[in-house]
Coordinates of C-alpha atoms in Angstrom, one line a residue:
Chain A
X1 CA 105.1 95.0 99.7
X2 CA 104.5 98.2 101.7
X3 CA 106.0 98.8 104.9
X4 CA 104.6 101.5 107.4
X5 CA 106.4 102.0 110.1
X6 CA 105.0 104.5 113.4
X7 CA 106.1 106.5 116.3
X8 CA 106.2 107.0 119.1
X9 CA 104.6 104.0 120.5
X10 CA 103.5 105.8 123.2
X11 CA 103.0 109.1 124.3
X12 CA 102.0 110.8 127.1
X13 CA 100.7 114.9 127.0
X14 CA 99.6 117.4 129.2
X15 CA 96.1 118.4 128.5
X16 CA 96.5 121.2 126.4
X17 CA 99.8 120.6 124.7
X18 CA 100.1 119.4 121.4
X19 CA 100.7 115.9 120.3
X20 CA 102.6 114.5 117.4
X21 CA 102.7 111.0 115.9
X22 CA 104.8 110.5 113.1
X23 CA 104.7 107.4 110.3
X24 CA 106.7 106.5 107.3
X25 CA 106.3 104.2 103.9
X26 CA 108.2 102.3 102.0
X27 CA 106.8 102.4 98.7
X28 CA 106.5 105.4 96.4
X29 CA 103.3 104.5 94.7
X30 CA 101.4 104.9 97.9
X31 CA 98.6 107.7 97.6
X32 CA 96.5 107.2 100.3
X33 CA 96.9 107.9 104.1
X34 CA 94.2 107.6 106.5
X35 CA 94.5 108.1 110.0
X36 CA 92.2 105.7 113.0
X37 CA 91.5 106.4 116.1
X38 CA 90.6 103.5 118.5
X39 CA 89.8 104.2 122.1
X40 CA 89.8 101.7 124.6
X41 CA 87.1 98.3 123.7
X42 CA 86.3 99.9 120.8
X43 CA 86.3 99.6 116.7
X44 CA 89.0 102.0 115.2
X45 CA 87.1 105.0 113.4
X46 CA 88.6 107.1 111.1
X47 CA 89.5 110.3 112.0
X48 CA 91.0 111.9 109.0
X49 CA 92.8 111.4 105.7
X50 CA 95.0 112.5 103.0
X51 CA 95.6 111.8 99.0
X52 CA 99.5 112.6 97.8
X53 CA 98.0 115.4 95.9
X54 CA 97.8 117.6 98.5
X55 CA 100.5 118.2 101.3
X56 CA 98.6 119.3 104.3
X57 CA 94.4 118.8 105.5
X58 CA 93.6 120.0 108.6
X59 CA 89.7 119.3 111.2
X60 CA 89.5 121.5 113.6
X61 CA 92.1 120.5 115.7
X62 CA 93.4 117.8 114.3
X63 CA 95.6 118.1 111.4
X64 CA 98.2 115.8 108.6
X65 CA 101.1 116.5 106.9
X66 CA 102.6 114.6 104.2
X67 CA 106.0 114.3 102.4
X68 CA 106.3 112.7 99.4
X69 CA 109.9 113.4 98.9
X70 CA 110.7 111.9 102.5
X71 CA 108.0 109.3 102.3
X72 CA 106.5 110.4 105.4
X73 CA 103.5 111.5 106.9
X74 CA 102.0 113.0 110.6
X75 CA 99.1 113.4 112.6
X76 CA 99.0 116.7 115.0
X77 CA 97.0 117.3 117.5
X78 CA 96.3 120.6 119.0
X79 CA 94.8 121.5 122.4
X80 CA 94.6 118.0 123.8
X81 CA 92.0 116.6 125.6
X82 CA 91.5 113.9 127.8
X83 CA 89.0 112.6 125.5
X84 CA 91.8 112.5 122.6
X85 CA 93.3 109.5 124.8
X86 CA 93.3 106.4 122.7
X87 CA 95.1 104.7 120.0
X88 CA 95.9 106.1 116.9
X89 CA 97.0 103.7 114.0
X90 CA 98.3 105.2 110.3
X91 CA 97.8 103.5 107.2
X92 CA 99.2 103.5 103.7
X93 CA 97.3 102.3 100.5
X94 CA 98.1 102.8 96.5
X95 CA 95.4 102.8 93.5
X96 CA 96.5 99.3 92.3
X97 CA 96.0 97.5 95.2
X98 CA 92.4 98.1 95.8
X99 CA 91.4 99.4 99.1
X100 CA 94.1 97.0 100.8
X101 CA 95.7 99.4 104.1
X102 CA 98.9 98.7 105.3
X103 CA 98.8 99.9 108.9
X104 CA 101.8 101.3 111.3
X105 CA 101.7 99.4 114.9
X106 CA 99.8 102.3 116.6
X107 CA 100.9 104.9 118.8
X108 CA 99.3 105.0 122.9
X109 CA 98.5 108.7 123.2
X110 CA 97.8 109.5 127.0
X111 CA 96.6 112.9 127.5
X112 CA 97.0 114.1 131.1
X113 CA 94.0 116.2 133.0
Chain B
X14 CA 80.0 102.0 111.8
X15 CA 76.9 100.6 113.1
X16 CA 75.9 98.9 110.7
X17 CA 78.8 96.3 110.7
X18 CA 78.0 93.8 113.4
X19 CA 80.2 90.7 114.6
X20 CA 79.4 87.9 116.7
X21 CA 80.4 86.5 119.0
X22 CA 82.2 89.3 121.0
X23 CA 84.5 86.6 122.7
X24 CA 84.5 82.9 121.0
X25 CA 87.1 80.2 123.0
X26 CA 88.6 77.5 121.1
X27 CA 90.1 74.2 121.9
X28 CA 92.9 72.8 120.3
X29 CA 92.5 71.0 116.9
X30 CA 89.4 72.7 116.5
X31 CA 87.6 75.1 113.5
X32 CA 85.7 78.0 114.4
X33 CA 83.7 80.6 112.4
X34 CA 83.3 84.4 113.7
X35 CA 80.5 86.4 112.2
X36 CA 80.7 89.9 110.0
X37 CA 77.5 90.8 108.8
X38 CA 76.7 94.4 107.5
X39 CA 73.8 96.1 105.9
X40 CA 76.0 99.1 104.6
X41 CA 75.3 97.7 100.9
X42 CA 79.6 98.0 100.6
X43 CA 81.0 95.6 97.8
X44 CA 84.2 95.4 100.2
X45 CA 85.0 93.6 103.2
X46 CA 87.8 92.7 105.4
X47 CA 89.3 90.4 108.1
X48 CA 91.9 92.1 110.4
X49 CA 94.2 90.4 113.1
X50 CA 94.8 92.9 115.8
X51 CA 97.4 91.8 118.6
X52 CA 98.1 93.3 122.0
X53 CA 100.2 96.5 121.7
X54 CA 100.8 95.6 117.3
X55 CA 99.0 97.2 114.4
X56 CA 96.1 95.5 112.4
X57 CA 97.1 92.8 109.8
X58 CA 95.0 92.1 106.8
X59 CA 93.9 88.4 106.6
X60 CA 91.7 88.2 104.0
X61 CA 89.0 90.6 102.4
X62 CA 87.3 90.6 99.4
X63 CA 85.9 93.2 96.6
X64 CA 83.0 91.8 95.9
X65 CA 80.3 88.5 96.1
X66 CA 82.2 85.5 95.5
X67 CA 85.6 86.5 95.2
X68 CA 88.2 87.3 97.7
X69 CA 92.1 87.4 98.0
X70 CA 94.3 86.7 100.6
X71 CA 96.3 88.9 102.9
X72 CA 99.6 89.1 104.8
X73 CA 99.0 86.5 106.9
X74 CA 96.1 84.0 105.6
X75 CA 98.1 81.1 106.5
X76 CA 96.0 79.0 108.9
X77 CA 92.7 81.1 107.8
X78 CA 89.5 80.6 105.2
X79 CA 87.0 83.0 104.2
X80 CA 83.6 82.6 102.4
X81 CA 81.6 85.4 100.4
X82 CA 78.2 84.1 99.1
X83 CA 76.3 86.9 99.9
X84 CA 77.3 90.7 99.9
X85 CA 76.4 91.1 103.6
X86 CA 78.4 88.8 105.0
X87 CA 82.2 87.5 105.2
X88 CA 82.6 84.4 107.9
X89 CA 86.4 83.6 109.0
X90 CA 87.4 80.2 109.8
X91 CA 90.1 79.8 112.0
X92 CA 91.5 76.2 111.3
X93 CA 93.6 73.7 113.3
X94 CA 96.0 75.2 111.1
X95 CA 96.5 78.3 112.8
X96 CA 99.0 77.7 115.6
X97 CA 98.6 80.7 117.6
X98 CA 95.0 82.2 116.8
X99 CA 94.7 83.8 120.2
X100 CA 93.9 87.9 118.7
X101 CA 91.1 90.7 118.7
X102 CA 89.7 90.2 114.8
X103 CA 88.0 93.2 112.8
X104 CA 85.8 92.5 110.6
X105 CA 85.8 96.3 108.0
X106 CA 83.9 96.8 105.2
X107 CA 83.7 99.8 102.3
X108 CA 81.8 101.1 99.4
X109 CA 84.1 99.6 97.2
X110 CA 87.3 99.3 95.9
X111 CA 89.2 102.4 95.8
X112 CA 90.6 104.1 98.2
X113 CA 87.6 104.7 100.6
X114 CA 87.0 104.7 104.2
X115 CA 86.9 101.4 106.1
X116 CA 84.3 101.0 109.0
X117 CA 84.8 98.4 111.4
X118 CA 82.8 96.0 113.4
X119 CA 83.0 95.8 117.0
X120 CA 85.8 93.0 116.6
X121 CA 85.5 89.3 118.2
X122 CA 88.0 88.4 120.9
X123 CA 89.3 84.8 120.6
X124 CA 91.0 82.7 122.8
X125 CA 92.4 79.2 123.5
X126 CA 91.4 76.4 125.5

């Protein structure tokens, strides 16, 4: 089956700076990437996503890249808040297996004031 | 997301024993899902299912049983079975089946006796 694997684990940022958490997949029929955010005693919430047809989507400051070649994919943050603090988790899904996600193990993004 | 509720937000069990968590949501979403979440790991997928009586199992259904008799809601067991059930579980659910964002219930804490 799929295999997503994340990182960093953690991360720690000076407000302001960028931040950059990478994941990759194992299988090539993968299509779908979402990205979730899940701050501290709460429910992840998705914050964005992206389909192997295009290679880059971009929210305001939040932006994902994606590789098919490499089998890779990243979420970059610009202009870091303290408010961005949480954990972000990366998922991998293909269109014969439903809406079943295969997440990463999450990445600990600190953003210091 | 507020329209996925679980209960109860923390539910102790004692050895040998069953116990049921709650997902109930009034999304009208065909799909649903049970998550495992443990400390500092990425969320596993249990069980979920596509749509009212039918349901599949995950990576890690062993020690688990799900119910779907009604599109609103998707009860876990955790059995005797389970050996170490101690986790944060998700409930999720989604339109449908393709592809689609997940939203997530507040998640039930469980721990052992």
């Amino acid at each position: 089956g799929e295999n997503v694997e994340q990182h960093p684990s953690t991360l720690s940022v000076q407000e302001g700076d960028s931040a950059v958490i990478k994941c990759t997949y194992s299988d090539s029929a993968s299509n779908y990437f979402p990205w979730y955010k899940q701050e501290l005693g709460k429910r992840p919430q998705l914050i964005i996503d992206i389909r192997s047809n295009v290679g880059e989507k971009k929210d305001q400051r939040i932006a994902v890249t994606l590789n098919k070649t490499a089998k890779h994919f990243s979420l970059h943050i610009t202009e870091t808040q303290p408010e961005d603090s949480a954990v972000y988790f990366c998922a991998a899904s293909k269109n014969n297996a439903g809406n079943m996600l295969t997440f990463g193990g999450g990445t600990r993004l600190m953003v210091k004031p | 997301d507020g329209g996925i509720t679980q209960s109860p937000k923390y539910l102790f069990r004692k050895e040998g024993q069953n116990v049921t968590l709650s997902c109930e949501q009034n999304l009208n979403h065909d799909a649903m899902y049970w998550y495992r979440q443990d400390p500092g790991q990425g969320l596993r997928l249990i069980y979920y299912s596509q749509i009212v009586n039918d349901f599949q199992k995950g990576d890690i259904a062993e020690g688990y049983s799900v119910s779907r008799e009604k599109k609103e809601s998707f009860p876990l067991t955790v059995t005797s079975a389970q050996k170490n059930p101690t986790a944060f579980y998700l409930c999720a659910s989604s339109i449908g089946q393709i592809q689609e964002t997940q939203y997530f219930g507040p998640g039930t804490r469980l721990l052992v006796l």
